[in-house]
Structure formats: structure tokens, C-alpha cells
């Protein structure tokens, strides 16, 4: 169907260029209902509810991580534990992937789906004023979490061990009982390897401490765990990597919207379909490599170092994948370009344009964007209807060459074709970073004492929450805010950023990611240095003990029994 003239509502009429005499008297903004103290108190109450919900969500996640990690490692065979942990982490990552996909679908619906007018609205999902139904995903996710929690009621108090581990446990108990009954508890008369196995087995089956006993030993165990160099460096590396993930998860959709002019729903679908599956594959492959090649601490550290290094290298091209902010009349200016108000200096003199209005239009010929049709000098509006959507145009624009018409909405980015290559590099980096996830946990689980394992994992997750997941979004948000070139005002205060300096936004966002990846790489390098030093010291001790044993054998003579020369 062709264009037709429609009746203009008051808000559209106010966005057009009108003579000063015909503009209705504005209501005083500071005294309206949207700026009242009652409304602000309502907003604070909603924020409090969100904080409470997030706290309950964190409490509910504790049985899975961190306790579930120690639970699996305790009752699974040592050779199977890395694979099981990799599967746990991969399934955990499926949640954000499904959430991004679900969010992408929900954001295609308008936020007030229960209060839509009969004829619908003229906004599209590409309009900067579009707000999707963000709250629908919470309802769906809450129902799914409630259903998934039901099987936990049927778990046993103690999980049966795998067959090999069960036989080892029985042998450890039998050996301990016979040792006590026969009085053969002298360490010098037992094989050192068997003695260590017995101690480890008895540690695994030791009874739980009471609350008072736990409070007494907690400071000592905490200090001992934090003084462990491998544990501390692994946690710091994971803090850096988690800071990267937290920043990406929070602001990557916004970055894609601004940098490549994609809709919020499409940005979420890209992340859910590319980045999250790549991270899941990386986690599973990391667990399979540890299990298949029986990687020890040294090789786990080398694998983590290589993953962090290649992840860092893939971040370098991201600095150059983007383009500058397009021309925005009255805000930004490209060298050599003249926007409408400069070409036609008196084009908006007859208009009385409201300063706080935001209804962008784009001149497709010059690629210049105007905050409102009024600032483009437009006096008419028409709607071109199609089968599936309608497009709004503004006409008789005195600041536009030829008078228009100009379409409603922001100008598209000149580098929107780079969004897929950008996401492919981000996804490959996510896969390589996730490759380090399971090996780094193995470094912790095999590095600390068995009785400290559950507490060590708990301390690790606490430090990740406090040092990464809480401050990282704040740091990324503050860095992004410094790139804003035009802020909207609400109730006399700065509200939302309308336009960013795209070059500065890209450099600071990707640069902050690069900084955290550098920190993770440095920590893994130090871990490898410490592990090599420990291996050298162990090799020196073995050499010294072997030479001492040879001298003892030479001095003892053939008449001595072999048992007397045991170490």
C-alpha cells in the first residue's frame, strides 16, 4: 500500500516543527508526577526487590557450585573427576545460553504487552526508544528453576562411590583395623606409598566437624589455604577471567547495538547461539584432555597458559573492527561534512523544538541524524504501511537537502557487516578461555589438602564473587559512561546516554577486556614457574635420597637383611 496521511497524536505533533505561537504551553517539569518523591521511593523499592531476588538466587546456587564440585570430586574416581567437572561446568554454561536466546525472543515484544493499544504502536525494535518485555524471562526462568530443584530432595545423604573407589575404601578400612589390632602402627615398618593411601582414604571418610569445631579450625584452615601459592595464583587468574566474562555478559549486547546498529534481540541471539556454545565446547574439551592424557599439575598449568595466550592474541583484531560515530546534528561533526543546520543556518528559526525530546530521524543521503524531526525542520508526517510492518516518514524538512522525506529512527552503522566476524572472534576467544576452566580447578583440587578441599572451593567462589562478579560490571559501566557524548536529562539530572563516541567506546571496552586477559596470562605463567621449581626441588630430594640409599647398601654388606635398608 502507498503512503497515507494519518491523524497525529499529541506526542508526534510536538516532535514536528511548529511556530512558536502554536506550541502549547509546557507543564513545569520539576513538579510533574514522574519527578515526585513518591515515584522515586517506588523505584527504590523495586531496586530492593531485585537485590533480594539476586541474593536468594546466589544462596540457591551454593549446593551446585561450590559444594557440588567438592561433592563430585569426593565420590568420583580421580581419573573420571575432570570429565564430570567439565560436564558440570558445561551444563552450567547452558543456562546463560538459553537465557540469551529466551531474552532475544522476549525483547521482540514490547514491554507493556498487557496494555497495548488496539491498533498497536508505530515503534519498531530498531527504534532507540523501543523497550522489550525484559520481565517475561524472569517468570519463565523462575518456573524452570523451581521444577529443577525438585530432584534434589531425593539425593542420598552420602553418594555411593564408584566401584574402584569403593574397593579402595574397604581396603583402607581393613588395613587400618588390622594395623590397630596388631599394633603395627610404626611408620618405619610400612611402605610410604601405602601409608599415604591409607591416610588419604581415612581423610576422605572422616566424620564431619561440629559447628563449634568448624569455627575453631576455620581461621587456621583459611590462612593455610590463602598462603598456598598455587591456590592463590589460580584464584587470581580466575578472577581476571571472570572479570572478562562478567563485563562481556553485562555489556556485550549494548556494545553490539551501538557499534554495529543491531537490535537488542538480535544481539542476544548472537551471544546465545555463538559465544555460549563455544564456551561450553571449550569447557568439555578441557575436561576430556585432562582425563584422556592424565594431565598432572605441570601439564594442566601449561594447558591453561596456552589457552590464555591464544585467547589474548584473538583479542587484538577486535580493536580495529568498528567505525566512528556517524554525523549527529548539533552533537558530533565529521571532518568535511556539513549537516543541515550548517547548510541552512536559519532552517529551524521558525520552530520551537523541545530540548528534552528524543525522536531521531536520519537523512539517508548525507547519513546525518537529527534528535527530533523538529531539529530537521520537518512539518509533516506520513506512514507507509506494508503487510507486516509500517514505516514512518517525515516530510517538508527545511534542514534536509530536497526537503525529505526522511525515515524515522537512527542511522544504521556503516560497519554493520562486521558484526558476524566480530562475534566469531569473540566466540573463539571464549572457547580458548573456557579450555582453562577445568584444568585450573584440578590444580586447586589436587594442590590443597583433601580435608581442606570443600573449604578451598568455597573460598575460591567467594573471592570470585567479591573480586570479579561484583566490581567488574561497575568498572565496565564506568568506562562505557566516559565515552558518552550526549546525555538525556530527567528531572534535572543526567539519565541515559543517547550517543557514544564509537571509537572511544570500542577502545575502552575491548581494552579493559585485554587488560584482564593479560592478568590471567601472567598468573598462569607464574603458576608454571612455581610448578617447575617444585619439580626441580623434588628431583633434587629424590637424587639425594637415592645416593644415600646406595651408600647405606655398600656399607651394610651382604649379611644384612633388605628390610633394614628401607627408607
Coordinates of C-alpha atoms in Angstrom, one line a residue:
X1 CA 0.0 0.0 0.0
X2 CA 1.1 3.6 -0.6
X3 CA 1.7 6.3 1.9
X4 CA -1.2 7.9 3.6
X5 CA -1.7 10.8 5.9
X6 CA -2.7 9.8 9.4
X7 CA -4.1 11.7 12.4
X8 CA -1.1 12.7 14.6
X9 CA -1.2 12.1 18.3
X10 CA 0.0 14.9 20.6
X11 CA 3.5 13.4 21.1
X12 CA 4.1 13.1 17.4
X13 CA 2.7 16.6 16.8
X14 CA 5.1 18.0 19.5
X15 CA 8.1 16.5 17.7
X16 CA 7.4 18.4 14.5
X17 CA 8.5 21.9 13.6
X18 CA 5.7 24.3 14.7
X19 CA 5.6 28.1 15.0
X20 CA 6.2 29.4 18.5
X21 CA 2.7 30.8 18.7
X22 CA 1.0 27.4 18.1
X23 CA 3.0 25.4 20.6
X24 CA 1.0 24.5 23.7
X25 CA 2.3 25.9 27.0
X26 CA 4.6 23.3 28.6
X27 CA 3.9 21.9 32.0
X28 CA 6.5 22.6 34.6
X29 CA 8.8 19.5 34.5
X30 CA 10.1 19.6 38.1
X31 CA 6.6 19.4 39.6
X32 CA 5.1 16.6 37.5
X33 CA 4.3 13.2 38.8
X34 CA 7.2 11.5 37.3
X35 CA 9.7 13.5 39.4
X36 CA 7.9 13.3 42.7
X37 CA 9.5 11.8 45.8
X38 CA 6.8 9.1 45.9
X39 CA 7.8 7.9 42.4
X40 CA 11.4 7.8 43.5
X41 CA 10.5 5.8 46.6
X42 CA 8.7 3.3 44.3
X43 CA 11.8 3.0 42.2
X44 CA 14.0 2.3 45.2
X45 CA 11.5 -0.4 46.4
X46 CA 11.8 -2.1 43.0
X47 CA 15.6 -2.0 43.2
X48 CA 15.4 -3.5 46.7
X49 CA 13.2 -6.3 45.4
X50 CA 15.8 -7.0 42.6
X51 CA 18.6 -7.1 45.1
X52 CA 16.7 -9.5 47.4
X53 CA 16.0 -11.8 44.4
X54 CA 19.6 -11.8 43.4
X55 CA 20.7 -12.7 47.0
X56 CA 18.2 -15.6 47.1
X57 CA 19.5 -16.8 43.7
X58 CA 23.1 -16.8 45.0
X59 CA 22.1 -18.8 48.1
X60 CA 20.3 -21.3 46.0
X61 CA 23.3 -21.8 43.7
X62 CA 25.6 -22.8 46.5
X63 CA 24.6 -26.6 46.6
X64 CA 25.7 -26.8 42.9
X65 CA 28.7 -24.6 43.0
X66 CA 30.9 -24.7 45.0
X67 CA 29.6 -27.6 47.1
X68 CA 28.7 -29.7 44.1
X69 CA 32.3 -29.5 42.8
X70 CA 33.7 -31.0 46.0
X71 CA 30.9 -33.5 46.1
X72 CA 31.7 -34.8 42.7
X73 CA 35.5 -34.9 43.3
X74 CA 35.0 -36.8 46.6
X75 CA 32.8 -39.6 45.3
X76 CA 34.1 -40.0 41.7
X77 CA 37.3 -41.8 40.7
X78 CA 40.3 -39.5 40.3
X79 CA 40.6 -40.2 36.6
X80 CA 36.9 -39.5 36.0
X81 CA 36.6 -36.4 38.1
X82 CA 37.9 -33.9 35.5
X83 CA 35.4 -35.1 32.9
X84 CA 32.5 -34.9 35.4
X85 CA 33.5 -31.4 36.4
X86 CA 33.8 -30.4 32.8
X87 CA 30.2 -31.7 32.2
X88 CA 29.0 -29.8 35.3
X89 CA 30.6 -26.5 34.1
X90 CA 29.3 -27.1 30.6
X91 CA 25.7 -27.7 31.7
X92 CA 26.0 -24.6 34.0
X93 CA 27.0 -22.6 30.9
X94 CA 23.9 -23.8 29.0
X95 CA 21.8 -21.7 31.3
X96 CA 23.2 -18.3 30.1
X97 CA 23.0 -19.6 26.5
X98 CA 19.3 -20.5 26.8
X99 CA 18.7 -17.2 28.7
X100 CA 20.2 -15.1 25.9
X101 CA 18.1 -17.0 23.4
X102 CA 15.0 -16.6 25.5
X103 CA 15.8 -12.9 26.1
X104 CA 16.2 -12.4 22.3
X105 CA 12.7 -13.7 21.8
X106 CA 11.2 -11.7 24.6
X107 CA 12.8 -8.5 23.6
X108 CA 10.9 -8.6 20.3
X109 CA 7.7 -8.0 22.3
X110 CA 7.0 -4.5 23.7
X111 CA 7.4 -4.1 27.4
X112 CA 3.7 -3.3 28.1
X113 CA 2.2 -6.3 26.3
X114 CA -0.7 -6.3 28.6
X115 CA -1.6 -2.6 27.9
X116 CA -1.1 -2.3 24.1
X117 CA -3.4 0.0 22.3
X118 CA -5.9 -1.6 19.9
X119 CA -4.1 -0.5 16.8
X120 CA -0.6 -1.3 18.1
X121 CA 2.3 1.1 18.2
X122 CA 4.4 2.6 15.4
X123 CA 7.7 1.9 17.1
X124 CA 9.9 -0.9 15.7
X125 CA 12.6 -3.0 17.6
X126 CA 15.3 -0.9 15.9
X127 CA 14.0 2.4 17.3
X128 CA 16.2 3.7 20.2
X129 CA 13.0 4.2 22.2
X130 CA 12.0 0.6 22.0
X131 CA 11.9 -1.3 25.3
X132 CA 11.4 -5.0 25.1
X133 CA 9.5 -7.3 27.5
X134 CA 12.6 -7.9 29.7
X135 CA 10.4 -9.1 32.7
X136 CA 8.9 -12.1 30.9
X137 CA 12.2 -14.1 31.0
X138 CA 12.3 -13.9 34.8
X139 CA 8.9 -15.6 35.1
X140 CA 9.9 -18.4 32.7
X141 CA 13.3 -18.9 34.4
X142 CA 11.8 -18.9 37.9
X143 CA 9.3 -21.6 37.0
X144 CA 12.1 -23.7 35.4
X145 CA 14.3 -23.3 38.5
X146 CA 11.5 -24.4 40.8
X147 CA 11.0 -27.6 38.7
X148 CA 14.7 -28.3 38.5
X149 CA 15.1 -28.1 42.3
X150 CA 12.6 -30.9 43.0
X151 CA 15.1 -33.8 42.3
X152 CA 17.5 -32.5 44.9
X153 CA 15.1 -33.7 47.6
X154 CA 15.7 -37.3 46.6
X155 CA 19.5 -37.2 46.7
X156 CA 21.1 -39.5 49.4
X157 CA 23.0 -38.1 52.3
X158 CA 26.1 -39.8 51.0
X159 CA 26.7 -40.6 47.4
X160 CA 28.0 -44.2 46.8
X161 CA 31.5 -44.2 45.5
X162 CA 32.5 -45.5 42.1
X163 CA 33.4 -49.2 42.1
X164 CA 37.2 -48.7 42.1
X165 CA 37.0 -46.1 44.8
X166 CA 34.7 -48.3 46.9
X167 CA 37.2 -51.2 46.9
X168 CA 40.0 -48.8 47.9
X169 CA 37.9 -47.6 50.8
X170 CA 37.3 -51.1 52.0
X171 CA 41.0 -51.9 51.8
X172 CA 41.8 -48.7 53.6
X173 CA 39.4 -49.6 56.4
X174 CA 40.7 -53.2 56.7
X175 CA 44.3 -52.1 56.7
X176 CA 43.6 -49.5 59.4
X177 CA 41.7 -52.1 61.6
X178 CA 44.5 -54.7 61.3
X179 CA 47.1 -52.1 62.0
X180 CA 45.4 -51.1 65.2
X181 CA 44.7 -54.7 66.3
X182 CA 48.3 -55.9 65.7
X183 CA 49.9 -52.7 67.0
X184 CA 51.8 -52.3 63.7
X185 CA 51.4 -48.6 63.6
X186 CA 55.1 -47.7 63.2
X187 CA 55.7 -45.6 60.0
X188 CA 59.2 -47.0 59.6
X189 CA 57.8 -50.5 59.0
X190 CA 55.2 -49.6 56.4
X191 CA 55.5 -48.8 52.7
X192 CA 55.4 -45.0 52.3
X193 CA 53.0 -45.2 49.3
X194 CA 50.6 -47.5 51.1
X195 CA 50.7 -45.3 54.3
X196 CA 49.9 -42.2 52.2
X197 CA 47.0 -44.0 50.5
X198 CA 45.6 -45.0 53.9
X199 CA 45.9 -41.5 55.3
X200 CA 44.1 -40.1 52.2
X201 CA 41.4 -42.8 52.4
X202 CA 40.8 -42.1 56.1
X203 CA 40.8 -38.4 55.5
X204 CA 38.0 -38.9 52.9
X205 CA 35.8 -40.9 55.3
X206 CA 36.5 -38.8 58.4
X207 CA 33.3 -37.7 60.2
X208 CA 32.1 -34.1 59.7
X209 CA 33.1 -31.5 62.3
X210 CA 30.5 -29.9 64.5
X211 CA 29.7 -26.2 64.1
X212 CA 31.8 -25.2 67.2
X213 CA 34.8 -27.3 66.0
X214 CA 34.5 -25.8 62.5
X215 CA 34.5 -22.3 63.9
X216 CA 37.7 -23.1 65.9
X217 CA 39.6 -24.6 63.0
X218 CA 38.3 -22.2 60.3
X219 CA 40.8 -19.3 60.8
X220 CA 43.7 -21.8 60.7
X221 CA 42.4 -23.5 57.6
X222 CA 41.6 -20.2 55.9
X223 CA 45.1 -18.9 56.5
X224 CA 46.7 -22.1 55.4
X225 CA 44.7 -22.1 52.2
X226 CA 45.4 -18.5 51.3
X227 CA 49.1 -19.0 51.9
X228 CA 49.1 -21.8 49.3
X229 CA 50.9 -20.1 46.2
X230 CA 49.2 -22.3 43.6
X231 CA 45.8 -21.8 45.1
X232 CA 46.2 -18.0 45.3
X233 CA 47.5 -17.7 41.7
X234 CA 44.8 -19.9 40.3
X235 CA 42.1 -17.9 42.1
X236 CA 43.7 -14.6 40.8
X237 CA 43.8 -15.9 37.3
X238 CA 40.1 -17.0 37.5
X239 CA 39.3 -13.5 39.0
X240 CA 40.8 -11.9 35.9
X241 CA 39.0 -14.3 33.5
X242 CA 35.7 -14.0 35.4
X243 CA 36.0 -10.2 35.3
X244 CA 36.2 -10.5 31.5
X245 CA 33.2 -12.8 31.4
X246 CA 31.2 -10.5 33.7
X247 CA 31.9 -7.5 31.6
X248 CA 31.0 -9.3 28.4
X249 CA 27.8 -10.8 29.8
X250 CA 26.6 -7.5 31.0
X251 CA 27.6 -5.0 28.3
X252 CA 28.3 -7.0 25.1
X253 CA 24.7 -6.7 23.9
X254 CA 24.8 -3.0 24.4
X255 CA 28.2 -2.8 22.7
X256 CA 26.9 -4.7 19.6
X257 CA 23.8 -2.4 19.5
X258 CA 25.8 0.8 19.5
X259 CA 28.8 -0.3 17.4
X260 CA 27.0 -2.3 14.7
X261 CA 23.4 -1.0 14.8
X262 CA 21.8 -4.3 15.5
X263 CA 18.6 -4.8 17.6
X264 CA 18.8 -5.9 21.2
X265 CA 17.0 -9.2 20.3
X266 CA 19.5 -10.0 17.5
X267 CA 22.5 -9.2 19.8
X268 CA 21.2 -11.5 22.5
X269 CA 20.6 -14.3 19.9
X270 CA 24.1 -13.9 18.6
X271 CA 25.6 -14.3 22.0
X272 CA 23.3 -17.2 22.9
X273 CA 24.0 -19.0 19.6
X274 CA 27.7 -18.4 19.1
X275 CA 29.6 -17.4 22.3
X276 CA 27.9 -19.6 24.9
X277 CA 28.1 -22.8 22.8
X278 CA 31.7 -22.1 22.1
X279 CA 32.4 -21.7 25.8
X280 CA 30.6 -25.0 26.5
X281 CA 32.7 -26.8 23.9
X282 CA 35.9 -25.3 25.4
X283 CA 34.9 -26.5 28.9
X284 CA 34.1 -30.0 27.8
X285 CA 37.3 -30.3 25.7
X286 CA 39.4 -29.1 28.6
X287 CA 37.9 -31.9 30.8
X288 CA 38.4 -34.5 28.1
X289 CA 42.0 -33.5 27.6
X290 CA 42.8 -33.8 31.4
X291 CA 41.1 -37.2 31.5
X292 CA 42.4 -38.6 28.3
X293 CA 46.0 -37.7 28.7
X294 CA 46.1 -38.0 32.6
X295 CA 47.5 -34.4 32.8
X296 CA 49.3 -33.7 36.0
X297 CA 49.7 -30.3 37.6
X298 CA 52.6 -29.2 35.3
X299 CA 50.7 -30.1 32.1
X300 CA 47.5 -28.6 33.5
X301 CA 49.4 -25.4 34.1
X302 CA 50.8 -25.5 30.5
X303 CA 47.4 -26.1 29.0
X304 CA 46.0 -23.1 31.0
X305 CA 48.9 -20.9 29.8
X306 CA 48.4 -21.8 26.1
X307 CA 44.6 -21.2 26.3
X308 CA 45.1 -17.8 27.9
X309 CA 47.8 -16.8 25.4
X310 CA 45.8 -17.6 22.3
X311 CA 42.7 -16.0 23.8
X312 CA 44.7 -12.8 24.3
X313 CA 46.0 -12.9 20.7
X314 CA 42.5 -13.2 19.3
X315 CA 41.5 -10.0 21.2
X316 CA 43.9 -7.9 19.2
X317 CA 41.9 -7.7 16.0
X318 CA 38.8 -6.5 18.0
X319 CA 40.4 -3.1 18.4
X320 CA 40.1 -2.4 14.7
X321 CA 36.7 -3.9 13.9
X322 CA 34.3 -1.0 14.1
X323 CA 33.8 2.5 12.7
X324 CA 33.4 6.0 14.0
X325 CA 30.2 7.6 15.2
X326 CA 28.1 8.9 12.3
X327 CA 27.2 12.6 12.0
X328 CA 24.6 13.8 14.6
X329 CA 23.4 17.4 14.1
X330 CA 24.4 19.6 16.9
X331 CA 26.4 16.9 18.7
X332 CA 29.1 15.3 16.6
X333 CA 30.7 16.5 13.4
X334 CA 32.7 14.6 10.8
X335 CA 35.6 16.5 9.0
X336 CA 34.5 17.8 5.6
X337 CA 30.8 17.2 6.3
X338 CA 28.2 19.9 6.8
X339 CA 25.0 18.9 8.5
X340 CA 21.7 20.5 7.7
X341 CA 21.8 23.4 10.2
X342 CA 25.2 24.4 8.8
X343 CA 24.0 24.2 5.2
X344 CA 20.8 26.1 6.1
X345 CA 21.6 28.3 9.1
X346 CA 18.0 29.6 9.6
X347 CA 16.2 26.3 8.9
X348 CA 15.0 25.9 12.5
X349 CA 14.4 29.5 13.4
X350 CA 10.6 29.3 13.0
X351 CA 10.5 26.1 15.1
X352 CA 10.2 25.8 18.8
X353 CA 11.9 22.5 19.5
X354 CA 11.7 21.0 23.0
X355 CA 15.1 20.3 24.4
X356 CA 14.3 17.1 26.2
X357 CA 12.5 15.4 23.3
X358 CA 14.1 12.3 21.6
X359 CA 12.6 11.0 18.3
X360 CA 15.5 10.5 16.0
X361 CA 15.3 10.7 12.2
X362 CA 18.0 10.0 9.6
X363 CA 18.8 11.7 6.4
X364 CA 19.8 8.8 4.2
X365 CA 21.6 10.9 1.6
X366 CA 24.1 12.6 3.9
X367 CA 23.9 10.0 6.7
X368 CA 23.2 12.8 9.2
X369 CA 21.0 12.0 12.2
X370 CA 18.7 14.6 13.9
X371 CA 17.5 14.2 17.5
X372 CA 13.9 15.1 16.5
X373 CA 12.0 15.9 13.3
X374 CA 11.7 19.4 14.7
X375 CA 15.5 19.8 14.6
X376 CA 15.4 18.7 11.0
X377 CA 12.8 21.3 10.3
X378 CA 10.1 18.8 9.3
X379 CA 6.5 19.9 9.4
X380 CA 4.6 16.8 8.1
X381 CA 4.4 13.1 8.9
X382 CA 3.1 10.1 6.9
X383 CA 3.0 6.4 7.4
X384 CA 3.8 3.8 4.8
X385 CA 2.1 0.6 5.7
X386 CA 3.1 -2.8 4.5
X387 CA 1.8 -6.3 5.2
X388 CA 4.0 -7.0 8.3
X389 CA 5.1 -3.6 9.4
X390 CA 4.7 0.2 9.0
X391 CA 7.4 2.8 8.3
X392 CA 7.1 6.4 9.5
X393 CA 8.5 9.2 7.3
X394 CA 8.7 12.9 8.0
X395 CA 8.2 15.5 5.2
X396 CA 8.8 19.1 4.3
X397 CA 12.1 19.2 6.2
X398 CA 13.8 22.6 5.8
X399 CA 17.2 21.4 7.1
X400 CA 17.4 18.4 4.7
X401 CA 18.5 18.8 1.1
X402 CA 15.4 18.4 -1.1
X403 CA 13.1 18.6 1.8
X404 CA 12.9 14.9 2.5
X405 CA 11.2 12.7 3.2
X406 CA 13.4 11.2 6.0
X407 CA 12.6 7.9 7.8
X408 CA 12.1 7.8 11.5
X409 CA 14.8 6.0 13.5
X410 CA 18.5 6.3 14.0
X411 CA 21.0 5.9 11.1
X412 CA 22.5 2.5 10.6
X413 CA 26.2 1.9 11.2
X414 CA 28.5 1.9 8.2
X415 CA 30.2 -1.3 9.5
X416 CA 27.2 -3.4 10.5
X417 CA 28.6 -6.2 8.2
X418 CA 31.5 -6.7 10.7
X419 CA 29.2 -7.9 13.5
X420 CA 29.5 -11.6 12.5
X421 CA 33.3 -11.6 12.2
X422 CA 33.5 -9.8 15.5
X423 CA 31.3 -12.4 17.2
X424 CA 33.3 -15.2 15.6
X425 CA 36.5 -13.9 17.1
X426 CA 34.8 -13.4 20.5
X427 CA 33.4 -16.9 20.4
X428 CA 36.8 -18.4 19.6
X429 CA 38.3 -16.5 22.4
X430 CA 35.6 -17.7 24.7
X431 CA 36.3 -21.3 23.7
X432 CA 40.1 -20.9 24.4
X433 CA 39.4 -19.2 27.7
X434 CA 37.0 -21.9 28.8
X435 CA 39.6 -24.5 27.9
X436 CA 41.4 -23.4 31.1
X437 CA 38.4 -23.8 33.3
X438 CA 38.6 -27.5 34.3
X439 CA 42.4 -27.7 34.4
X440 CA 42.5 -24.7 36.8
X441 CA 40.0 -26.4 39.1
X442 CA 42.1 -29.6 39.0
X443 CA 45.1 -27.5 40.1
X444 CA 43.2 -26.4 43.2
X445 CA 41.6 -29.8 44.0
X446 CA 44.9 -31.6 43.7
X447 CA 47.0 -28.9 45.3
X448 CA 45.3 -28.4 48.6
X449 CA 44.8 -31.0 51.4
X450 CA 41.9 -33.3 51.0
X451 CA 40.3 -32.1 54.2
X452 CA 40.6 -28.5 53.1
X453 CA 39.1 -29.1 49.6
X454 CA 35.5 -28.1 50.2
X455 CA 36.5 -25.0 52.1
X456 CA 39.1 -24.1 49.5
X457 CA 36.5 -24.3 46.7
X458 CA 34.1 -22.2 48.8
X459 CA 36.8 -19.6 49.4
X460 CA 37.5 -19.6 45.7
X461 CA 33.9 -18.9 44.8
X462 CA 33.6 -16.2 47.5
X463 CA 36.7 -14.4 46.1
X464 CA 35.4 -14.7 42.6
X465 CA 32.1 -13.1 43.6
X466 CA 33.7 -10.3 45.6
X467 CA 36.7 -9.5 43.3
X468 CA 35.2 -10.3 39.9
X469 CA 31.5 -10.6 39.5
X470 CA 30.7 -7.6 41.8
X471 CA 33.2 -4.9 40.7
X472 CA 33.7 -5.9 37.0
X473 CA 30.3 -4.7 35.8
X474 CA 30.8 -1.5 37.7
X475 CA 34.2 -0.9 36.1
X476 CA 33.0 -1.7 32.6
X477 CA 29.9 0.5 33.1
X478 CA 32.1 3.4 34.3
X479 CA 34.4 3.0 31.4
X480 CA 31.5 3.0 28.9
X481 CA 29.9 6.1 30.5
X482 CA 33.1 8.1 29.9
X483 CA 32.6 7.6 26.2
X484 CA 29.2 9.3 26.1
X485 CA 28.8 12.4 24.0
X486 CA 25.2 13.2 24.7
X487 CA 23.2 12.6 27.9
X488 CA 19.4 12.8 28.3
X489 CA 18.1 14.7 31.2
X490 CA 15.3 13.5 33.6
X491 CA 14.0 15.6 36.5
X492 CA 17.0 17.9 36.1
X493 CA 19.5 15.1 36.4
X494 CA 21.6 13.0 34.0
X495 CA 19.6 9.9 32.9
X496 CA 20.5 7.8 29.9
X497 CA 23.2 8.2 27.3
X498 CA 21.8 8.8 23.9
X499 CA 25.0 8.7 21.8
X500 CA 28.5 7.4 22.3
X501 CA 31.9 8.0 20.7
X502 CA 32.1 4.7 19.0
X503 CA 35.9 4.7 18.6
X504 CA 36.4 5.5 22.2
X505 CA 33.8 3.0 23.3
X506 CA 35.4 0.2 21.3
X507 CA 38.9 1.0 22.6
X508 CA 38.0 1.2 26.2
X509 CA 35.6 -1.8 26.2
X510 CA 38.0 -4.1 24.3
X511 CA 41.0 -2.6 26.2
X512 CA 39.5 -3.4 29.6
X513 CA 38.9 -7.0 28.4
X514 CA 42.5 -7.1 27.1
X515 CA 43.8 -5.9 30.5
X516 CA 42.1 -8.7 32.4
X517 CA 43.2 -11.3 29.9
X518 CA 46.8 -10.1 30.4
X519 CA 46.4 -10.5 34.1
X520 CA 45.2 -14.1 33.7
X521 CA 48.1 -14.9 31.4
X522 CA 50.6 -13.5 33.9
X523 CA 49.1 -15.6 36.8
X524 CA 49.3 -18.8 34.7
X525 CA 52.9 -18.0 33.8
X526 CA 53.8 -17.7 37.5
X527 CA 52.0 -20.9 38.3
X528 CA 54.0 -22.7 35.7
X529 CA 57.3 -21.2 37.1
X530 CA 56.4 -22.3 40.6
X531 CA 55.4 -25.9 39.5
X532 CA 58.7 -26.2 37.6
X533 CA 60.6 -25.1 40.7
X534 CA 58.7 -27.6 42.8
X535 CA 59.5 -30.4 40.4
X536 CA 63.2 -29.4 40.5
X537 CA 63.2 -29.5 44.3
X538 CA 61.5 -32.9 44.3
X539 CA 64.0 -34.2 41.8
X540 CA 66.9 -33.0 44.0
X541 CA 65.4 -34.6 47.0
X542 CA 65.0 -37.9 45.2
X543 CA 68.6 -37.8 43.9
X544 CA 69.9 -37.1 47.5
X545 CA 67.8 -39.9 49.0
X546 CA 68.9 -42.4 46.2
X547 CA 72.6 -41.6 46.7
X548 CA 72.2 -42.0 50.5
X549 CA 70.5 -45.4 50.0
X550 CA 73.3 -46.6 47.7
X551 CA 75.9 -45.6 50.3
X552 CA 74.0 -47.4 53.0
X553 CA 73.8 -50.6 50.9
X554 CA 77.5 -50.5 50.3
X555 CA 78.3 -50.0 53.9
X556 CA 75.9 -52.7 55.2
X557 CA 77.4 -55.7 53.4
X558 CA 75.6 -58.8 52.1
X559 CA 74.7 -60.2 55.5
X560 CA 72.2 -57.5 56.3
X561 CA 68.6 -58.1 55.7
X562 CA 66.9 -55.9 53.0
X563 CA 64.3 -54.7 55.5
X564 CA 66.9 -52.8 57.4
X565 CA 67.8 -50.7 54.4
X566 CA 64.3 -49.5 53.7
X567 CA 63.6 -45.7 53.7

